[in-house]
Tab-separated table of C-alpha atoms and ligand atoms in Angstrom:
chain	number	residue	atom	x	y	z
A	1	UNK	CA	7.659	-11.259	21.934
A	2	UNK	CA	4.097	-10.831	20.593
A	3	UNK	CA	2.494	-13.490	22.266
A	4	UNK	CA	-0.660	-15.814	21.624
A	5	UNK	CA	-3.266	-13.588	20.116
A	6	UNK	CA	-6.062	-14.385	22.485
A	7	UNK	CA	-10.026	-15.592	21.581
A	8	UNK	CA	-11.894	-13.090	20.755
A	9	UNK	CA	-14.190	-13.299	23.387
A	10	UNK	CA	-11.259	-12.464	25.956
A	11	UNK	CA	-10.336	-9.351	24.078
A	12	UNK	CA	-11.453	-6.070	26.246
A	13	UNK	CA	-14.484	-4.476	24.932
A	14	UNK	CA	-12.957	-1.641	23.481
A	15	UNK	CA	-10.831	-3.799	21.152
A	16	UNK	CA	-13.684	-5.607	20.079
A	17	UNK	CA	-15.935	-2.721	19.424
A	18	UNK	CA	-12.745	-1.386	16.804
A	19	UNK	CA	-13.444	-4.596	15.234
A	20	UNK	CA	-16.971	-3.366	13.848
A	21	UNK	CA	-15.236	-1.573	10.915
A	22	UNK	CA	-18.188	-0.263	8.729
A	23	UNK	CA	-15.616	-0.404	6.087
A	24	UNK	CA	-16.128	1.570	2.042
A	25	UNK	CA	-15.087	-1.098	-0.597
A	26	UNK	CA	-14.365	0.117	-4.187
A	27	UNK	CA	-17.630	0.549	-6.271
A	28	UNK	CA	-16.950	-1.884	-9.794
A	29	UNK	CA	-13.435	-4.269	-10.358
A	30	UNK	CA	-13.169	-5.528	-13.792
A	31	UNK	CA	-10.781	-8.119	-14.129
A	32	UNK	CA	-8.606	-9.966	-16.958
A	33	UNK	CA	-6.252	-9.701	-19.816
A	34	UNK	CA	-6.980	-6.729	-22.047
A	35	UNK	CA	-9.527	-5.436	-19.402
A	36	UNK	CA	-7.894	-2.431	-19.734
A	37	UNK	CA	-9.245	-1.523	-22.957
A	38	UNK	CA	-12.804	-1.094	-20.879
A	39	UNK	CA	-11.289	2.370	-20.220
A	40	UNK	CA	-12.638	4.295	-22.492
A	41	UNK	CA	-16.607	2.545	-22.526
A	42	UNK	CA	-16.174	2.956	-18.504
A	43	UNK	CA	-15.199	7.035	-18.715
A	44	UNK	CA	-17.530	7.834	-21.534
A	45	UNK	CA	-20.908	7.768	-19.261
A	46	UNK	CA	-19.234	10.121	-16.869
A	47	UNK	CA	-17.942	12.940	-19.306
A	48	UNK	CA	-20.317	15.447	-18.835
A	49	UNK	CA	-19.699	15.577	-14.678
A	50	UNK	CA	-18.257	19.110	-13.670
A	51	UNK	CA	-16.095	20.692	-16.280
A	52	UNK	CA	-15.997	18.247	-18.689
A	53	UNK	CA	-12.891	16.899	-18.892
A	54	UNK	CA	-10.698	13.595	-17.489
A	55	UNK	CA	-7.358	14.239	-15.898
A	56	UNK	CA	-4.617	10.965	-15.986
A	57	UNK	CA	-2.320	10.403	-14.165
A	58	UNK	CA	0.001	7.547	-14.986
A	59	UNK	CA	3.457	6.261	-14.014
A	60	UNK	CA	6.546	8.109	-15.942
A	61	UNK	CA	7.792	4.381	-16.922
A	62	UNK	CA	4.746	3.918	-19.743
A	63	UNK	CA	5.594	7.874	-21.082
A	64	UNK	CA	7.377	6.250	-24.281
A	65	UNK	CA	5.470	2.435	-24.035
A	66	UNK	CA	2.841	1.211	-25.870
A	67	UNK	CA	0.096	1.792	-23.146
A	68	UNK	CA	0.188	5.477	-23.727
A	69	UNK	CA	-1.380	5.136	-27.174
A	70	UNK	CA	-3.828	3.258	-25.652
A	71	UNK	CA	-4.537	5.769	-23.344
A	72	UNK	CA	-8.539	7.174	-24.206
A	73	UNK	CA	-7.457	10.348	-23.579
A	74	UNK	CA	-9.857	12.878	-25.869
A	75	UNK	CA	-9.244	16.524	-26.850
A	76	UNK	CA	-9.414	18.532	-23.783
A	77	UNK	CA	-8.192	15.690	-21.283
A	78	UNK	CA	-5.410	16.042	-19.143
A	79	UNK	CA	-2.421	13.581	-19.228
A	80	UNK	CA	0.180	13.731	-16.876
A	81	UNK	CA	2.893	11.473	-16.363
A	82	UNK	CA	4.414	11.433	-13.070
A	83	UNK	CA	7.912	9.796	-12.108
A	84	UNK	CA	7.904	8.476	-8.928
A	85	UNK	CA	11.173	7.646	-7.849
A	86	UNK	CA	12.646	8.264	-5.471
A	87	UNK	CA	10.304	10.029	-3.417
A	88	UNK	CA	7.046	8.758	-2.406
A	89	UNK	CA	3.913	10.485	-2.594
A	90	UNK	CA	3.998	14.373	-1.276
A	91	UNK	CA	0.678	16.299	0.666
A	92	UNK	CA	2.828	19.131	-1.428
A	93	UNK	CA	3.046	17.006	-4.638
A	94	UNK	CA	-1.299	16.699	-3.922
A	95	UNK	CA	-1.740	20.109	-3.701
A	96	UNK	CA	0.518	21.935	-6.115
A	97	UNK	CA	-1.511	19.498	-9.065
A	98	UNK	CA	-4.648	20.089	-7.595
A	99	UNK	CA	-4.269	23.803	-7.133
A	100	UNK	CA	-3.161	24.317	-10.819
A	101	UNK	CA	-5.849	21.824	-12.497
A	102	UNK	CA	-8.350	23.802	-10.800
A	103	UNK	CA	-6.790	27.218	-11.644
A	104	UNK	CA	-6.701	26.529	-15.042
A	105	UNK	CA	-8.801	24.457	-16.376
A	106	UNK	CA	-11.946	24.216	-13.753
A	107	UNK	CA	-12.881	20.450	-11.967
A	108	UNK	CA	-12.493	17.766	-13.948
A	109	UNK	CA	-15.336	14.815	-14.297
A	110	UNK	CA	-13.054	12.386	-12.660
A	111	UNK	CA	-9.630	11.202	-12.415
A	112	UNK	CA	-7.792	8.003	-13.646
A	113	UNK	CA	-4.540	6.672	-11.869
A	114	UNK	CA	-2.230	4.190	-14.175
A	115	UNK	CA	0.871	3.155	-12.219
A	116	UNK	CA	1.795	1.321	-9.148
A	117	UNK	CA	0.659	1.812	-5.175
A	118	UNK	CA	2.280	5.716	-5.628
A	119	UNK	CA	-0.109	6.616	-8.731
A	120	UNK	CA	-2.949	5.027	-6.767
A	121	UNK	CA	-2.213	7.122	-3.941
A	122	UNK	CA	-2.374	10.023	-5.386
A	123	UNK	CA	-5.001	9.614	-7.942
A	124	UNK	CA	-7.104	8.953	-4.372
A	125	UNK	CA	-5.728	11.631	-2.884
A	126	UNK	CA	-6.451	14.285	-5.435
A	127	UNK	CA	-9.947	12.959	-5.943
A	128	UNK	CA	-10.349	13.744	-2.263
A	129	UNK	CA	-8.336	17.212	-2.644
A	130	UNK	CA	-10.320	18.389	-6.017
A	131	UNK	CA	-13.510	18.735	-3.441
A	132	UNK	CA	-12.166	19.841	0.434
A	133	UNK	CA	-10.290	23.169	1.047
A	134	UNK	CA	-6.942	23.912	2.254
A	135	UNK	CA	-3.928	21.357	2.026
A	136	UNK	CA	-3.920	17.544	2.267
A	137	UNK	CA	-1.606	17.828	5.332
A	138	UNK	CA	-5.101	18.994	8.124
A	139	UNK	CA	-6.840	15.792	6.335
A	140	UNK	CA	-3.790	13.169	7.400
A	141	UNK	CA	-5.837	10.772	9.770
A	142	UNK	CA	-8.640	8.853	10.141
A	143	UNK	CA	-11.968	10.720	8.799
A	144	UNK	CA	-11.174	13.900	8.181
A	145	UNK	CA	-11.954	14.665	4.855
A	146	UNK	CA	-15.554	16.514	4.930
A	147	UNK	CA	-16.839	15.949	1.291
A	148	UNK	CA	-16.786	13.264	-1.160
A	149	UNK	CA	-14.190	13.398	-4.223
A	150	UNK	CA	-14.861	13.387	-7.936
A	151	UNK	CA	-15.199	10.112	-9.417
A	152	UNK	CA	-11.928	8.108	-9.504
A	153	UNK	CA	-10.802	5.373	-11.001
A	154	UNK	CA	-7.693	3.128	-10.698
A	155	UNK	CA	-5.552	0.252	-12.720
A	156	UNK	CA	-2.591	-0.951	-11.035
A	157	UNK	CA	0.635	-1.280	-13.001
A	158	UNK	CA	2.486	-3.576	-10.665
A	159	UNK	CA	0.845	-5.636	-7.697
A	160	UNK	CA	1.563	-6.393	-3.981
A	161	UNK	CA	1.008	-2.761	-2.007
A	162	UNK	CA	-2.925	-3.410	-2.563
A	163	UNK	CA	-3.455	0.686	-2.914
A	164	UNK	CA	-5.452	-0.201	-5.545
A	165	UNK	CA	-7.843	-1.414	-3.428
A	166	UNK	CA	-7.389	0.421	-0.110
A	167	UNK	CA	-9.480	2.734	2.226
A	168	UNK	CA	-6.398	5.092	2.561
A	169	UNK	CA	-4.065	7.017	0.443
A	170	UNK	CA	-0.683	7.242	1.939
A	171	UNK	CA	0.728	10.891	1.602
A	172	UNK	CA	4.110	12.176	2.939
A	173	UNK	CA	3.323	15.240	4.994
A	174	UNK	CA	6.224	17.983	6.621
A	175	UNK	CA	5.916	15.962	9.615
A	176	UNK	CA	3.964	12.001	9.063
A	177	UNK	CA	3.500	9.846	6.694
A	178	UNK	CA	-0.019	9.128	6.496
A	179	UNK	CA	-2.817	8.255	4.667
A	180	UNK	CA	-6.000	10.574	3.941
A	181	UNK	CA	-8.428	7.467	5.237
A	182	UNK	CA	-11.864	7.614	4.967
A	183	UNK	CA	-15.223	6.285	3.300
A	184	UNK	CA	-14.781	8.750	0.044
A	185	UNK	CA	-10.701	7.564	-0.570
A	186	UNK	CA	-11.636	4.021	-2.050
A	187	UNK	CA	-11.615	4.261	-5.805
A	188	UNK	CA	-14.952	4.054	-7.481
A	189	UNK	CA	-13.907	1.853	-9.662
A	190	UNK	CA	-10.363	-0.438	-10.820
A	191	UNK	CA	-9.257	-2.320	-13.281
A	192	UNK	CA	-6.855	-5.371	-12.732
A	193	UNK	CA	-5.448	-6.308	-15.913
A	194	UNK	CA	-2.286	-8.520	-15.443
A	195	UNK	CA	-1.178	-8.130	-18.798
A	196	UNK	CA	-0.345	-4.586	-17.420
A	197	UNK	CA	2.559	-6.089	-14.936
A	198	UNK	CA	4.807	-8.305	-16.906
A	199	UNK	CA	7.347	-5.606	-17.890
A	200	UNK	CA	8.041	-4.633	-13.459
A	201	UNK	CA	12.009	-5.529	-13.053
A	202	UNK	CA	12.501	-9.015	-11.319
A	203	UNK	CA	13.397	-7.520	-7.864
A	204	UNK	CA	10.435	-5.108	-7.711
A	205	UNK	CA	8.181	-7.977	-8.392
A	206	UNK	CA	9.493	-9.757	-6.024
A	207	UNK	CA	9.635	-6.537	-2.534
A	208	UNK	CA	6.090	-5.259	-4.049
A	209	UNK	CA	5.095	-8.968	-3.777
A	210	UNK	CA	6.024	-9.204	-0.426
A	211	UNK	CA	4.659	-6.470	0.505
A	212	UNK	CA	0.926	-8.559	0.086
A	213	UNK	CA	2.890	-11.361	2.014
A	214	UNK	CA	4.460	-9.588	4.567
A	215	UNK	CA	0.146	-7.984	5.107
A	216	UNK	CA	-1.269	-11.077	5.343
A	217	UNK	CA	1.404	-12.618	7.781
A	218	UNK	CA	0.802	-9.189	9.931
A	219	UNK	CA	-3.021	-9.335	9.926
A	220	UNK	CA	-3.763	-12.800	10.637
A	221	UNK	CA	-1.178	-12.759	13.323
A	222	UNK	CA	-2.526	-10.081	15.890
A	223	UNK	CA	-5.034	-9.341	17.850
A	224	UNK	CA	-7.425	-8.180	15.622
A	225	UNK	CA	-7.686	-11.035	13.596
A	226	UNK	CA	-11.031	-12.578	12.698
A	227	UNK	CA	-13.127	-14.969	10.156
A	228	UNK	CA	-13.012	-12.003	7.834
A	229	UNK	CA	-9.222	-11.010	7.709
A	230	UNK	CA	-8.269	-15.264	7.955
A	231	UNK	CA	-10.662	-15.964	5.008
A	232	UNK	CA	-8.571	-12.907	2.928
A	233	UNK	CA	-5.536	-13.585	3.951
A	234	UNK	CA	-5.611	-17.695	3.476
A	235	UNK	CA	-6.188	-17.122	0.245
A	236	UNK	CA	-3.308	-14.287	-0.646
A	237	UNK	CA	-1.039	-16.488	1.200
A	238	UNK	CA	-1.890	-19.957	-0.436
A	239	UNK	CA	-1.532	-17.472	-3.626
A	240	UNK	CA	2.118	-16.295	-2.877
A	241	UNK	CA	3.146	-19.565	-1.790
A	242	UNK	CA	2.459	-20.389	-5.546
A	243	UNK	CA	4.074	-17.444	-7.109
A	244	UNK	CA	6.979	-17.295	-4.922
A	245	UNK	CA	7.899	-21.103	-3.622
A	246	UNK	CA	5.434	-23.612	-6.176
A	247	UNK	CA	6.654	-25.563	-8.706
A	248	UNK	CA	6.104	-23.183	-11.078
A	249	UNK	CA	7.390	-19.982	-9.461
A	250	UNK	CA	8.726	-16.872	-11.070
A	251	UNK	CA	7.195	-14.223	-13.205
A	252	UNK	CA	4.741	-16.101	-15.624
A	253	UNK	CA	1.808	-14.742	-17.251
A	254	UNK	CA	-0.429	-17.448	-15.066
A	255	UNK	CA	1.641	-15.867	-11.946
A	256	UNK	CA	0.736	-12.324	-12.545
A	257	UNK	CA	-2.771	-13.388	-12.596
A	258	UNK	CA	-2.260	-15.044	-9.516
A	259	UNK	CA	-0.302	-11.976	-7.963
A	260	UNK	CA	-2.796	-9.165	-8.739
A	261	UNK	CA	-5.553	-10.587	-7.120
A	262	UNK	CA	-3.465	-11.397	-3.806
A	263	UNK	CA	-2.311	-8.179	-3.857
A	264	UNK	CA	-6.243	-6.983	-3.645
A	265	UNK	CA	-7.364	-9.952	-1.624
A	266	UNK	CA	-4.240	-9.043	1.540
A	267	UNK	CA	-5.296	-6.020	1.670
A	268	UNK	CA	-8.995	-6.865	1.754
A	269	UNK	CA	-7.469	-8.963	4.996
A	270	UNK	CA	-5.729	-6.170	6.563
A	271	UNK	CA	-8.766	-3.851	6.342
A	272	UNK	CA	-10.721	-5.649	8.156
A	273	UNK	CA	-7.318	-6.848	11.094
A	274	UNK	CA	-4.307	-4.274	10.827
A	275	UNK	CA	-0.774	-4.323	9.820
A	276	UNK	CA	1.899	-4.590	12.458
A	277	UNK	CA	5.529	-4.314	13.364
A	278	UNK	CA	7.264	-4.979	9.987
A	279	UNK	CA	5.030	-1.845	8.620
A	280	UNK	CA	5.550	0.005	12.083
A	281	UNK	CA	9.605	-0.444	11.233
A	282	UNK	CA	8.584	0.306	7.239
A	283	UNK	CA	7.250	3.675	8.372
A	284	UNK	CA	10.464	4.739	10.055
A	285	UNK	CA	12.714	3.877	7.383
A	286	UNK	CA	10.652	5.623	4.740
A	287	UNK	CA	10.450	8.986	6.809
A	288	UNK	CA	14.059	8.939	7.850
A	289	UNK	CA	15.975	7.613	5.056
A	290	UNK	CA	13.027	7.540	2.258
A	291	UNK	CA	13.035	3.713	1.740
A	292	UNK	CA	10.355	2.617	-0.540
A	293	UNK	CA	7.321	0.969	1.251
A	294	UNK	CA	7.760	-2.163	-0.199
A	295	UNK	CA	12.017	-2.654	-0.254
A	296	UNK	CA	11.428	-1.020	3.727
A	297	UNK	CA	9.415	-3.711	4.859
A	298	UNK	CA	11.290	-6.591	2.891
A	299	UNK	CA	15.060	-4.907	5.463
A	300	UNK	CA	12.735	-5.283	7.933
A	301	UNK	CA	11.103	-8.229	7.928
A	302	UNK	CA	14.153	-10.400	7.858
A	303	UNK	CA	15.056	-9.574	11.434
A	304	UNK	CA	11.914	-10.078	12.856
A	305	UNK	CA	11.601	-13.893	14.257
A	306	UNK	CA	11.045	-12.796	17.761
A	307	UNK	CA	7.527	-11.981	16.620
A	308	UNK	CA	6.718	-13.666	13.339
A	309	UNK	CA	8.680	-16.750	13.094
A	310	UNK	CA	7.300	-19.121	10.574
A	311	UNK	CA	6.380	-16.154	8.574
A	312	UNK	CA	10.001	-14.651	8.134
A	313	UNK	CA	11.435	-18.706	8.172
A	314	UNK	CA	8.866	-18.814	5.137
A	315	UNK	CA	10.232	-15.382	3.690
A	316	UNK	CA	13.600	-16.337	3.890
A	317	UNK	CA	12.616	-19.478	1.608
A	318	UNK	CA	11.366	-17.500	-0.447
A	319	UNK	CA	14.107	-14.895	-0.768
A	320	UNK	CA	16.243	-18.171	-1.772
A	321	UNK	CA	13.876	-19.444	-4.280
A	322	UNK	CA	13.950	-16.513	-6.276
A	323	UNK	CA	17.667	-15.172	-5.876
A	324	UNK	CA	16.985	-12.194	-3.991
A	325	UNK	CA	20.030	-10.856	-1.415
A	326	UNK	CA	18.936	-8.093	0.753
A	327	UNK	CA	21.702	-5.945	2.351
A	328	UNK	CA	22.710	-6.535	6.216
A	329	UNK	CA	24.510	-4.266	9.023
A	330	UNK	CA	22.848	-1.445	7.294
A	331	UNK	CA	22.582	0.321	10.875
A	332	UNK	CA	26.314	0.275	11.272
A	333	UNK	CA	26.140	3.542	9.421
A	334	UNK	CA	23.291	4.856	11.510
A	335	UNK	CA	23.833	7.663	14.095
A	336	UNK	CA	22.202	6.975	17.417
A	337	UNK	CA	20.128	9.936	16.463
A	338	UNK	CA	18.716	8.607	13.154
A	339	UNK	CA	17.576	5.510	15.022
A	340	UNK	CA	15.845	7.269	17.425
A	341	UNK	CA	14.078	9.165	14.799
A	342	UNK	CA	12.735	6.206	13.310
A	343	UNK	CA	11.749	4.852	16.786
A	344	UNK	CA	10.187	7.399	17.414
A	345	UNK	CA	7.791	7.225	13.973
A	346	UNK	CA	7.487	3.459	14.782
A	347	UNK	CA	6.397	3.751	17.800
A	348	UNK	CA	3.699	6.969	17.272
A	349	UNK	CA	1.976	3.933	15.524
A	350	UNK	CA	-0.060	2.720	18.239
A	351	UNK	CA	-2.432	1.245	16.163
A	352	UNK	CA	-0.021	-1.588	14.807
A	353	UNK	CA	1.524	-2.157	18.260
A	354	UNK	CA	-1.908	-2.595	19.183
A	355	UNK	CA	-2.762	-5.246	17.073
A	356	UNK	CA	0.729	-7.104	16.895
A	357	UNK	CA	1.460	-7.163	20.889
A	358	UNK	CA	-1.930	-6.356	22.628
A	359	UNK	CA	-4.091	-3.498	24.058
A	360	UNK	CA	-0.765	-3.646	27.266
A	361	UNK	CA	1.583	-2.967	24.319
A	362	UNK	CA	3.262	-0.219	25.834
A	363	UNK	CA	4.450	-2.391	28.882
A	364	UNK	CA	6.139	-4.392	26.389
A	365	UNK	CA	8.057	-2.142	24.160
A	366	UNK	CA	9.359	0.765	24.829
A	367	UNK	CA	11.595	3.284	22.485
A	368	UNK	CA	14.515	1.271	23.634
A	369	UNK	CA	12.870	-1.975	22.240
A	370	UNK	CA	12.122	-0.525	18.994
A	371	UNK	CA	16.105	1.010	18.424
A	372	UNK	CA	17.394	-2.568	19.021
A	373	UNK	CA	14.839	-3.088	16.606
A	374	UNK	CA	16.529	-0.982	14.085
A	375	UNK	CA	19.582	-1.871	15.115
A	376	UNK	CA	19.420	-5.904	13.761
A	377	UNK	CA	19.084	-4.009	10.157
B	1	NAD	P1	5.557	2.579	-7.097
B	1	NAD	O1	4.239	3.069	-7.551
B	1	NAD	O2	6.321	3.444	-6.164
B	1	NAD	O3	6.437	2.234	-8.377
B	1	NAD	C1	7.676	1.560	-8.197
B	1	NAD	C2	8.444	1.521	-9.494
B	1	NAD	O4	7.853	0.601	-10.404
B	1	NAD	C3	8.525	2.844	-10.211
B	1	NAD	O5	9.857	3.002	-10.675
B	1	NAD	C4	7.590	2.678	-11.386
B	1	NAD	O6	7.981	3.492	-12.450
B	1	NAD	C5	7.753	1.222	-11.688
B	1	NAD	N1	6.655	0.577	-12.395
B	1	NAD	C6	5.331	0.620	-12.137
B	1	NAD	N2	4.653	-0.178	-12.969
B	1	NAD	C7	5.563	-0.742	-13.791
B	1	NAD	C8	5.485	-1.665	-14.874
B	1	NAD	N3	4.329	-2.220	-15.250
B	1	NAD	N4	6.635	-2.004	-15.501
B	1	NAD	C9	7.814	-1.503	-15.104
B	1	NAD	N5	7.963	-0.637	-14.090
B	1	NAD	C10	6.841	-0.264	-13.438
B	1	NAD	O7	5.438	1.116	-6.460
B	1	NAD	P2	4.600	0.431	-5.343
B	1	NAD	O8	5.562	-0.356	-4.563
B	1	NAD	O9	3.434	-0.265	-5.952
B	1	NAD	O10	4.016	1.611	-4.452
B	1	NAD	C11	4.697	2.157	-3.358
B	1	NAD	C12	3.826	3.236	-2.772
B	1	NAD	O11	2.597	2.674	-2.349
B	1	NAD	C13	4.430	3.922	-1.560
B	1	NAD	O12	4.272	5.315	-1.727
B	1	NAD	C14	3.586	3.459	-0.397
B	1	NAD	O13	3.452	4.412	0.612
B	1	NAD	C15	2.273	3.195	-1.068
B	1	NAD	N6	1.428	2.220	-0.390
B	1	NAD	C16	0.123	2.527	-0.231
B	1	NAD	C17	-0.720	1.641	0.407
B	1	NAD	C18	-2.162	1.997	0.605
B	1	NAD	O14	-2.840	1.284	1.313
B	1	NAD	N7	-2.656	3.055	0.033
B	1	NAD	C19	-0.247	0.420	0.865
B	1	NAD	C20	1.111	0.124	0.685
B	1	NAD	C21	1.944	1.021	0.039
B	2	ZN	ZN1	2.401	-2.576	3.025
């Protein structure tokens, strides 16, 4: 069980001292319907950086839409439209675009990411790569990355993962999945435009959704909760309650609104608190049997009462509300040695056990704990 969170003032010093995050926020958010035709005003004081030239990278699904002749791409740019399903972002998929932008064509003024949580992730992550040697796998981790990134700027597609507004880009390495995290990875700039989201499939809107829900219910939860992650995360939730449960639920222009800035405002929350066993779980799932982020945590979360019972009560409402059925007895298929696996993953996570069951976490749960975890899915 996770227990009372306890005062703050109880908390051993070395807990409280990680709550002093000196934490980089994006430089400039524009936000609104049509924002997104800013673009072009935005890049055109930063052409002359480096060699000149923008590279884009935006989601596969707008290759043949009407946002690509939008797109103020100019002679010389580069466009590049990445699918990504099913894989998530690759430390391989980083380097391979860095290695040949710089190869052949030189550094590029700055970068632009259109697409969901994956195109923000690596639009960050390239920034970040364009500027520090070697591969993205030795910069996996907290502050590693030696030298700032060329400018980068992001405007997210479809809303709940909050990468858009996030200190870390989440990469897939040979052996973790984790994010490049450090002062430089924010973007220097996004644009929220919710006109940009109404076309996301009914079921995605809903797991990407949750994925801000299932944040908020995880930060203000733990240990590390505070004034700062309560104030962020009352708000996403009182926002998702509204999109997902109000009287007027469902995908509506007035929702999307709604959604896009609860996506930015629960992860704002979990910056400054931490994500915990839902995302611990997440992580497994997504490095053993490449589960989406968002569809990872919604398996998860269902089976998770022990520690976050009004919050999964409240999901399940939700689920109901908006005619979503998420598979069961998944880990009937499972080999005991997959499980492990993904115990394993979970529980190299410290950092969310931390915060979810308490600095004595590992007196609690144990690899054992975490399989019969896995095995509720
Ligand atoms: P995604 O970027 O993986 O895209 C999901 C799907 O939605 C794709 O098929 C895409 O083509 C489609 N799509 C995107 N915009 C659309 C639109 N407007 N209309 C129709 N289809 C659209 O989705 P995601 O869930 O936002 O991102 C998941 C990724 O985000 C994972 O790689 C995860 O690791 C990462 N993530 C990062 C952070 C962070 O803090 N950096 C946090 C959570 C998740
Ligand atoms: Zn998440």
């Amino acid at each position: 069980m996770a227990g009372d969170p306890q005062p703050l003032c109880s908390l051993p010093i070395t807990i409280f001292n990680n709550l002093h995050k000196n934490f980089k926020n994006i430089d400039k958010i524009v936000f609104g319907r049509g924002s997104f035709d800013m673009l072009g005003g935005i890049l055109d004081g930063r052409r002359n950086e480096n060699d000149g030239f923008f590279l884009f990278v935006v989601d596969h699904y707008f290759k043949d839409k009407p946002l690509a002749g939008r797109l103020p791409a100019r002679p010389g740019d580069i466009v590049r439209f990445i699918d990504v399903d099913p894989e998530e972002p690759t430390t391989a998929q980083v380097d391979a675009l860095r290695d040949e932008v710089l190869s052949t064509r030189g550094l590029p003024a700055g970068m632009v990411g259109i697409g969901g949580g994956s195109i923000m992730d690596i639009a960050k992550a390239t920034s970040l790569m364009f500027t520090n040697e070697g591969s993205s796998v030795q910069y996996q981790g907290l502050d590693l990355i030696k030298k700032p990134g060329i400018y980068h700027l992001g405007v997210p597609t479809i809303s709940g993962t909050g990468a858009e507004v996030a200190m870390t880009a989440v990469l897939t390495g040979p052996e973790k999945k984790l994010g490049l995290k450090c002062e430089f990875t924010p973007f220097n700039q996004v644009i929220l435009d919710p006109e940009l989201i109404s076309t996301v499939p009914r079921e995605r809107w809903f797991y990407t959704g949750m994925d801000t829900y299932i944040h908020c219910i995880e930060s203000e939860t733990g240990f590390l909760n505070n004034a700062f992650s309560h104030a962020y995360g009352d708000q996403a939730l009182k926002l998702c309650r509204e999109i997902y449960l109000g009287e007027h639920s469902g995908q509506t222009p007035e929702n999307d609104d709604k959604l896009m800035v609860a996506s930015m405002m629960g992860t704002l929350s979990l910056t400054y608190s931490e994500v915990g066993i839902c995302h611990a779980l997440s992580y497994g799932l997504a490095m053993v049997f490449h589960e989406k982020h968002c569809y990872a945590n919604c398996l998860a979360f269902q089976h998770l009462e022990d520690y976050y019972p009004e919050g999964v009560r409240e999901f399940r409402q939700m689920l109901k509300r908006n005619n979503i059925v998420l598979p069961t007895g998944l880990s009937r298929n499972w080999t005991d040695e997959q499980i492990t696996a993904m115990a394993h993953v979970a529980y190299n996570l410290s950092h969310m056990w931390n915060h979810a069951i308490g600095p004595d976490w590992k007196e609690k749960i144990t690899i054992e704990t975490i399989k019969a975890l896995f095995k509720r899915l």
